[in-house]
Short mmCIF file of C-alpha atoms in Angstrom, two decimals:
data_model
loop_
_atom_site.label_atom_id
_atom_site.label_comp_id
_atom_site.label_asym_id
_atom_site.label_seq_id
_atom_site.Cartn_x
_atom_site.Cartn_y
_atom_site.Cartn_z
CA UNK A 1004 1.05 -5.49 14.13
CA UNK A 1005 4.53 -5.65 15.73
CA UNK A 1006 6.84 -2.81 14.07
CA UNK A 1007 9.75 -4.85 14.25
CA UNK A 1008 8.41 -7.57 12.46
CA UNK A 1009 6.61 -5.45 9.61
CA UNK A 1010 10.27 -3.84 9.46
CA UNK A 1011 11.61 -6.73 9.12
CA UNK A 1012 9.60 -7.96 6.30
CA UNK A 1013 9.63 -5.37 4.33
CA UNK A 1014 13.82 -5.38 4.47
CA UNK A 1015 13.76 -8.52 3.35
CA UNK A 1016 11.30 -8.25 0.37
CA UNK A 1017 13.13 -5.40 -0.90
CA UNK A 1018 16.34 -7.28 -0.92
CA UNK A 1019 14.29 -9.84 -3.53
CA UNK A 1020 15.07 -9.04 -6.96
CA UNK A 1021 11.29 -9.81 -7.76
CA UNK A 1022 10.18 -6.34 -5.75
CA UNK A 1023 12.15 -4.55 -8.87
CA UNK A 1024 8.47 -4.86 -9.85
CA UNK A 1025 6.57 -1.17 -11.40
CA UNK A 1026 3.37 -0.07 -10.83
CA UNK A 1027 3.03 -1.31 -14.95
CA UNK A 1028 3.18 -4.88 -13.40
CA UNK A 1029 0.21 -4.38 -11.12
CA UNK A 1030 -3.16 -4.94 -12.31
CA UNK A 1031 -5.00 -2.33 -13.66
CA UNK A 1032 -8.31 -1.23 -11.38
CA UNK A 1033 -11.44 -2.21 -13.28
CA UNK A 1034 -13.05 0.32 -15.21
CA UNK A 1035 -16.57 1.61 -14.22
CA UNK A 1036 -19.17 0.58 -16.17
CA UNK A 1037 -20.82 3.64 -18.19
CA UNK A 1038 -22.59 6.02 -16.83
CA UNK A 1039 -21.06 4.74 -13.29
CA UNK A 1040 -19.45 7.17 -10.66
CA UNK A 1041 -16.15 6.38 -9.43
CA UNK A 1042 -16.51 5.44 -5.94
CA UNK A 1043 -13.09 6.50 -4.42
CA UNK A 1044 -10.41 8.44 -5.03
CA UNK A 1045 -7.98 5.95 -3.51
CA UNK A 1046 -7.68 2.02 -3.99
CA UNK A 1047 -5.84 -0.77 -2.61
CA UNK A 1048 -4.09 -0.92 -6.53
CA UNK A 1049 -2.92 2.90 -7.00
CA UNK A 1050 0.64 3.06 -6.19
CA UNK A 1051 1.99 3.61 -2.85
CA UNK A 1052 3.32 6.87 -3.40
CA UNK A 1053 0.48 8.78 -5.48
CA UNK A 1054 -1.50 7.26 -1.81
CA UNK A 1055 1.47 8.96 0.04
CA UNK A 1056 1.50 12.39 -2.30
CA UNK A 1057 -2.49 13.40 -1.14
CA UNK A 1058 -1.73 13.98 2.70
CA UNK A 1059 -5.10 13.00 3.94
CA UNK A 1060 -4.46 9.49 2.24
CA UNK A 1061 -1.07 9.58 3.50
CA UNK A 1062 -2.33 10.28 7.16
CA UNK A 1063 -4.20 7.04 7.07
CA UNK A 1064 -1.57 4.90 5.49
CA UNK A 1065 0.55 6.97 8.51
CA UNK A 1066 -2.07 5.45 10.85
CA UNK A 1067 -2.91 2.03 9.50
CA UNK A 1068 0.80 1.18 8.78
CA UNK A 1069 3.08 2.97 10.25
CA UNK A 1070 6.46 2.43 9.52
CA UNK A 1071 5.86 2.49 6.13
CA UNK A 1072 6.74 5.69 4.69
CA UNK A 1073 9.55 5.96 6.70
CA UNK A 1074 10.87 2.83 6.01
CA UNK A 1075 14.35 3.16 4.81
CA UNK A 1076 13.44 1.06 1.66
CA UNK A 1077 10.62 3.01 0.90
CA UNK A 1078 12.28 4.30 -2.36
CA UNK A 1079 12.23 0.60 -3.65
CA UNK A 1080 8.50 -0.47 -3.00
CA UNK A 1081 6.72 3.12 -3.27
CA UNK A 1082 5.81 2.55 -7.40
CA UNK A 1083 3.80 -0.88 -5.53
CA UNK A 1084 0.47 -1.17 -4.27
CA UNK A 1085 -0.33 -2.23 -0.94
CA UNK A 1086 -2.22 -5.00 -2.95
CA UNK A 1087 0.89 -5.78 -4.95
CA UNK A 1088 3.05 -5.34 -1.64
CA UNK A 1089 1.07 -7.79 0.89
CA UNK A 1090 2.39 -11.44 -0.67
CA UNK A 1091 6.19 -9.86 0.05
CA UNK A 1092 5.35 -8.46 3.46
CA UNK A 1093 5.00 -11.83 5.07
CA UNK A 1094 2.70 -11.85 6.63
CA UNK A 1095 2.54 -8.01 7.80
CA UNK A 1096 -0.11 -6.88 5.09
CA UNK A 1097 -2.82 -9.07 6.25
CA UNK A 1098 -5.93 -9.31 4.27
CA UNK A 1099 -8.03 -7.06 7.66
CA UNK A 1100 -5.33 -5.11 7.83
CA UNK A 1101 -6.16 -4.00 4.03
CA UNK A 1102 -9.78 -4.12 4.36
CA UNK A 1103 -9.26 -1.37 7.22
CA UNK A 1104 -7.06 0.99 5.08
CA UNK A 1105 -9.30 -0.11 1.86
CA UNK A 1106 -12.49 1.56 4.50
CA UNK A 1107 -10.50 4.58 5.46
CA UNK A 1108 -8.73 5.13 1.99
CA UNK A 1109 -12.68 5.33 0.70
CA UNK A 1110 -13.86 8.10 2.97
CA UNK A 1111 -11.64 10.35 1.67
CA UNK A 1112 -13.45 12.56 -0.51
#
């Protein structure tokens, strides 16, 4: 993934008014069924910055995508998940891109 481009996708979904979006907005994470285990601590729908406040999730979003916490718009998108965030990034998010932080996020115990 090309920094520069991932930068400059993420400037210019943050200057659309529909990023004003909450972590409210996002779909909620299915429920496990009774009796079930939660499987991870982390999803691809928890917000950006609870991810970002646990620094061993942060380390991988640090490694999988890195300009993205210090991303000067960072403030505007954090309250997003990265599954919420991928249709503005265009093209940046890519669907193996979360699969791989979706795989890392999970072995975090």
């Amino acid at each position: 993934m090309k920094l520069a481009a991932f930068v400059t996708a993420i400037a210019i979904t943050v200057a659309v008014p529909a990023v004003a979006q909450t972590a409210a907005t996002d779909p909620a994470p299915a429920a496990p069924a009774a009796g079930a285990v939660a499987m991870t601590k982390f999803n691809l729908d928890t917000p950006i910055e609870t991810i970002v406040a646990d620094p061993a999730a942060k380390a991988v979003i640090d490694a999988d995508i890195p300009p993205l916490t210090s991303h000067p718009a960072f403030d505007q998108f954090k309250s997003m998940s990265l599954r919420a965030l991928q249709p503005l990034s265009q093209g940046a998010i890519t669907d193996e891109l979360l699969k791989k932080i979706e795989t890392d996020l999970a072995a975090i115990k």
